[in-house]
Structures are given as structure tokens and as C-alpha cells.
Amino acid sequence: MTDGKGEQTKSKVMERLYAVKWDGDWDEVFGKTMSRRLLMREYLRRSALWAQTYSAESVWPFYDITEFMDPEFKISPGIAHELDKFLRARMSADVKVTCRGAVRLAELRLQNPTNRSDNLPDLYEPLIRLYERGGEFMTDNAGALDLTGVSFRPGSLQGNASNTPVVALHNTVLDALDVEGRVTFYASDSDRGPVFRRLLPQGGGQRDEVFSGKLGWQPTTQPFASDGDRGYARIYDQEAARLIEVAVLSAPRCAGQEQA
């Protein structure tokens, strides 16, 4: 978007942040608890890698990375005005600084495409997607992250930096993880084949389902969770996300789709 003089007045990142429902419906947010938790964990991992690269360990995990990449960097006046106006909203300090960092990093990359961050994963994309899936998060007095429906401590910078990628930034994968109710995932002991889930909906009852990259979750009668069954094991949500990603990316309709 440009003004009458051709100056850029709002970035694509700003447009995404303005579109976020910061005061979303609680029931809807609760239904996206799992994807938001994994997105936060993926951000913590990426944030640790960036902090190590640019000597920002002292401000990890929530910070504006451009202050360490190029302390003299300034965004264009039009975008600066839009950003200042946006940051006047009632949000937590951690949310504000990461929104500021996301806008400024995008502009820094536009102005200086040769910056040395090419080998690092996109820093703020997991958080932007978290915001798009239910608004802000809070940090309590004990340092735990409250994502509405789930809270956990961020852990150490070193521990997060050594973690493997947590979740694919692919909407189909994220949507497949979310459901209202209590869910348990299972997969074969051989680490191959589909992922299953046992869902206990909030209204009662039980559903057993298997995931297909083409059809999504489908009912199944295969006995994958019985005590006497062999060949299947309970898995954690991060491993379930990996198997769902494999299924989604193997489906013909998803071939070639981009991830951040």
C-alpha cells in the first residue's frame, strides 16, 4: 500500500496484524489450544537460534531482533506511523515488542536483502500465526506463558535452541491438530503409516479417527488404543504434528505449497 507520493504506508505484516481478532471468542480460542501451544514452542526454538546468532541472549525470548541486527535501522515514516498507532492498543508488552520486531524485520529485509539471516528460519512467523489463531498471550508473574486454555514455562534458551523443529507452519497441519475436547494420539511402533486419535468430546462420548492427508480425520474401527493391542503406541502432540505433516505434504493437492 502506498500514499500519493509512492511511499509505502503499510506493510504486509502490518496488514496481517491489523486483521487479527485480538479479543477473540474464548470458545474458539480454546478449540485452537494445541496448535497455539506448538506454534509458541516453535517460536521459542527460533527465537533462541536468532538470539545466539545476534548476541540477544539477555532479552530472550521476546524481543525486537532488528535492534541487534542494525541498531541504526529506521523504517519509513509511513510504516512507522501505522506501527505506532497499532501499538497504542491494549496488549501485553511481550506481544507489542514482537509485533514491532516482526514489522521492522520485514522492512529491514526489504531494504537490505543481503543481511546474514538467510540461514535462519523466519523468526516471527510462528507468533504471527499464533496471533491469527486466537489473539495474544500473557506472561504471568512466575514466568509461565498463558495461551488461554494452556500455560507452560518457556524453558531455557539452550534447551530450545537444541530442539528439533516443532510444527510445520502449514494451515492444514495446524487445523488438523485442533479440536474441542480431550484428544490422545497414537501411531505404529515402526514410526510409519497414519496417525490415529481418540477424541473425548466435551459433550461426552468417544470417537476414534485416523488422519488422511487428502480427507482429513475419518472415523475408524481399527483397534489402535486397546490395552492388549501391539504395534501401536501413544505419541505426543509434536510427533503427531510431524506425521500429519508427512501425510499432508504427500497428498497431491498439497504438493509444492510453501512453508515459512
XYZ file of C-alpha atoms in Angstrom:
260
model
C 0.000 0.000 0.000
C 1.352 3.441 -0.929
C 0.386 7.053 -0.385
C 0.043 9.659 -3.143
C 3.813 10.119 -3.296
C 4.502 6.436 -3.755
C 5.787 5.904 -0.208
C 4.916 2.609 1.397
C 2.474 3.261 4.250
C 1.554 -0.225 5.441
C 3.497 -3.459 5.177
C 2.060 -6.916 4.563
C 2.978 -7.812 8.132
C 1.072 -4.785 9.422
C -1.962 -5.814 7.401
C -1.887 -9.288 8.970
C -1.563 -7.853 12.475
C -4.444 -5.430 11.910
C -6.591 -8.369 10.756
C -6.033 -10.335 13.983
C -9.049 -10.673 16.294
C -7.166 -9.689 19.427
C -10.239 -10.124 21.612
C -11.438 -13.371 20.084
C -14.198 -15.651 21.310
C -12.929 -17.789 24.187
C -14.616 -20.957 22.947
C -12.961 -20.535 19.559
C -9.566 -19.894 21.160
C -9.908 -22.960 23.401
C -10.501 -25.018 20.274
C -7.098 -23.968 18.923
C -5.121 -24.672 22.094
C -2.917 -27.402 20.653
C -1.789 -25.548 17.517
C -1.148 -22.376 19.518
C 0.961 -24.281 22.040
C 3.073 -25.848 19.303
C 3.405 -22.539 17.469
C 4.692 -20.913 20.654
C 7.181 -23.721 21.175
C 8.368 -23.335 17.592
C 8.774 -19.592 18.135
C 10.819 -20.238 21.302
C 13.116 -22.512 19.296
C 13.589 -19.987 16.515
C 13.943 -17.123 18.956
C 16.773 -18.983 20.708
C 18.618 -19.525 17.419
C 18.319 -15.856 16.465
C 19.351 -14.734 19.937
C 22.506 -16.836 19.730
C 23.323 -15.517 16.264
C 22.898 -11.827 17.133
C 24.015 -11.873 20.806
C 20.483 -11.173 22.072
C 20.537 -13.809 24.809
C 19.889 -11.228 27.535
C 16.449 -10.334 26.141
C 15.299 -13.784 25.038
C 12.617 -14.914 24.323
C 10.531 -11.862 23.290
C 12.383 -9.001 21.651
C 12.852 -6.838 18.561
C 15.732 -8.525 16.734
C 16.418 -5.515 14.496
C 17.849 -3.655 17.481
C 20.669 -6.219 17.453
C 20.985 -6.679 13.702
C 21.218 -2.979 12.850
C 20.815 -0.516 15.751
C 20.714 2.424 13.304
C 17.932 0.971 11.153
C 14.806 3.093 10.684
C 11.602 2.145 8.908
C 9.872 4.523 6.524
C 7.801 7.321 8.095
C 4.521 5.938 6.744
C 5.028 2.494 8.218
C 6.400 3.996 11.443
C 3.176 5.985 11.822
C 0.999 2.911 11.239
C 3.090 0.863 13.665
C 2.931 3.494 16.404
C -0.831 3.710 16.001
C -1.170 -0.067 16.166
C 0.983 -0.373 19.293
C -1.288 2.018 21.207
C -3.757 -0.860 21.540
C -4.083 -2.575 24.903
C -1.722 -5.518 24.550
C 0.929 -7.075 26.758
C 4.498 -5.803 26.500
C 5.727 -9.114 25.051
C 3.112 -9.018 22.299
C 3.905 -5.407 21.459
C 7.654 -5.930 21.178
C 7.251 -8.974 18.936
C 4.735 -7.214 16.694
C 7.160 -4.310 16.459
C 10.004 -6.688 15.688
C 8.011 -8.530 13.016
C 7.191 -5.317 11.145
C 10.701 -3.918 11.447
C 12.417 -7.173 10.434
C 10.282 -7.428 7.302
C 11.234 -3.863 6.378
C 14.911 -4.444 7.140
C 14.935 -7.404 4.801
C 13.324 -5.324 2.062
C 15.898 -2.578 2.445
C 18.841 -4.931 2.879
C 18.207 -8.280 1.140
C 21.810 -9.368 1.744
C 21.517 -9.490 5.541
C 23.063 -12.604 7.096
C 19.850 -14.141 8.422
C 19.209 -16.247 5.320
C 20.210 -19.487 7.058
C 17.806 -18.901 9.964
C 14.104 -19.802 9.970
C 11.632 -16.924 9.805
C 11.686 -15.578 13.354
C 8.237 -14.112 13.911
C 6.055 -16.198 11.576
C 5.087 -18.756 14.273
C 3.949 -15.939 16.581
C 2.002 -14.158 13.857
C 0.188 -17.406 13.128
C -0.436 -17.874 16.847
C -1.989 -14.393 16.969
C -4.092 -15.185 13.899
C -5.387 -18.329 15.628
C -6.687 -16.664 18.775
C -5.086 -13.358 19.671
C -2.468 -12.525 22.250
C -0.797 -14.435 25.062
C 0.181 -13.358 28.566
C 3.175 -13.982 30.820
C 2.310 -14.447 34.485
C 4.342 -13.348 37.494
C 6.069 -16.736 37.672
C 7.211 -16.521 34.052
C 4.707 -19.035 32.648
C 3.176 -18.367 29.238
C -0.637 -18.251 29.295
C -2.082 -19.008 25.859
C -5.729 -19.195 27.007
C -6.538 -22.799 27.760
C -2.962 -23.892 28.396
C 0.074 -22.473 30.154
C 3.672 -23.629 30.407
C 7.122 -22.321 31.234
C 9.336 -21.448 28.256
C 12.360 -23.413 29.454
C 15.944 -22.375 28.790
C 17.421 -20.709 25.746
C 19.910 -23.548 25.309
C 17.224 -26.198 25.572
C 15.051 -24.504 22.974
C 17.971 -23.910 20.614
C 18.781 -27.627 20.616
C 15.184 -28.677 19.943
C 14.152 -30.058 16.568
C 11.536 -28.156 14.532
C 8.265 -28.379 16.447
C 5.486 -27.931 13.908
C 5.083 -27.121 10.226
C 3.698 -23.672 9.501
C 1.049 -25.141 7.263
C -2.584 -24.269 7.903
C -3.841 -27.749 7.038
C -1.477 -29.294 9.597
C -2.398 -26.721 12.248
C -6.125 -27.162 11.626
C -5.781 -30.945 11.889
C -4.278 -30.616 15.361
C -7.119 -28.557 16.776
C -10.309 -29.992 18.201
C -12.610 -29.279 21.125
C -12.336 -31.957 23.759
C -9.651 -34.258 25.104
C -7.518 -35.999 22.497
C -4.848 -38.718 22.584
C -2.691 -39.564 19.563
C -1.360 -42.966 18.508
C 0.878 -44.296 15.751
C 2.515 -47.564 14.787
C 5.641 -48.630 16.634
C 7.501 -48.661 13.326
C 7.051 -44.872 13.011
C 5.317 -45.340 9.676
C 1.797 -45.124 8.431
C -1.043 -42.916 9.612
C -1.672 -41.153 12.908
C -4.750 -42.069 14.941
C -6.554 -40.126 17.629
C -9.047 -40.940 20.350
C -11.288 -37.950 20.957
C -13.432 -37.415 24.045
C -15.715 -34.517 23.033
C -16.853 -32.014 25.626
C -20.433 -33.217 25.225
C -19.490 -36.798 26.090
C -18.886 -39.963 24.126
C -15.795 -41.162 22.288
C -14.587 -41.033 18.679
C -11.711 -42.986 17.135
C -10.327 -41.436 13.958
C -7.446 -41.811 11.520
C -5.848 -38.960 9.568
C -5.627 -38.850 5.792
C -3.714 -36.079 4.036
C -6.449 -35.905 1.412
C -9.600 -36.405 3.505
C -8.563 -35.213 6.968
C -9.845 -37.044 10.043
C -12.037 -40.025 9.242
C -13.838 -42.488 11.577
C -12.067 -45.800 12.089
C -12.871 -49.089 13.804
C -9.244 -50.206 13.847
C -8.327 -51.148 17.452
C -5.239 -48.990 17.927
C -5.658 -47.977 21.577
C -6.736 -51.113 23.420
C -4.551 -52.362 26.242
C -3.985 -55.716 24.566
C -3.019 -54.297 21.167
C 0.525 -54.449 19.935
C 2.099 -52.495 17.142
C 0.697 -49.097 18.192
C 1.948 -46.618 20.766
C 0.725 -43.394 22.257
C 2.602 -40.369 20.899
C 2.911 -36.728 21.926
C 1.418 -33.832 20.013
C 4.748 -32.813 18.432
C 5.217 -36.284 16.944
C 1.586 -36.305 15.820
C 2.175 -32.976 14.081
C 5.158 -34.463 12.241
C 3.168 -37.461 10.987
C 0.255 -35.235 9.973
C 2.700 -33.028 8.068
C 4.051 -36.059 6.183
C 0.508 -37.088 5.252
C -0.493 -33.583 4.175
C 2.594 -32.931 2.083
C 2.283 -36.354 0.445
C -1.244 -35.601 -0.723
C -1.325 -34.427 -4.386
C -3.280 -31.256 -3.646
C -0.566 -30.022 -1.242
C 2.458 -30.617 -3.430
C 4.633 -27.531 -3.717
C 2.894 -25.473 -1.034
C 5.192 -23.089 0.791
C 6.096 -23.160 4.452
C 7.808 -20.464 6.462
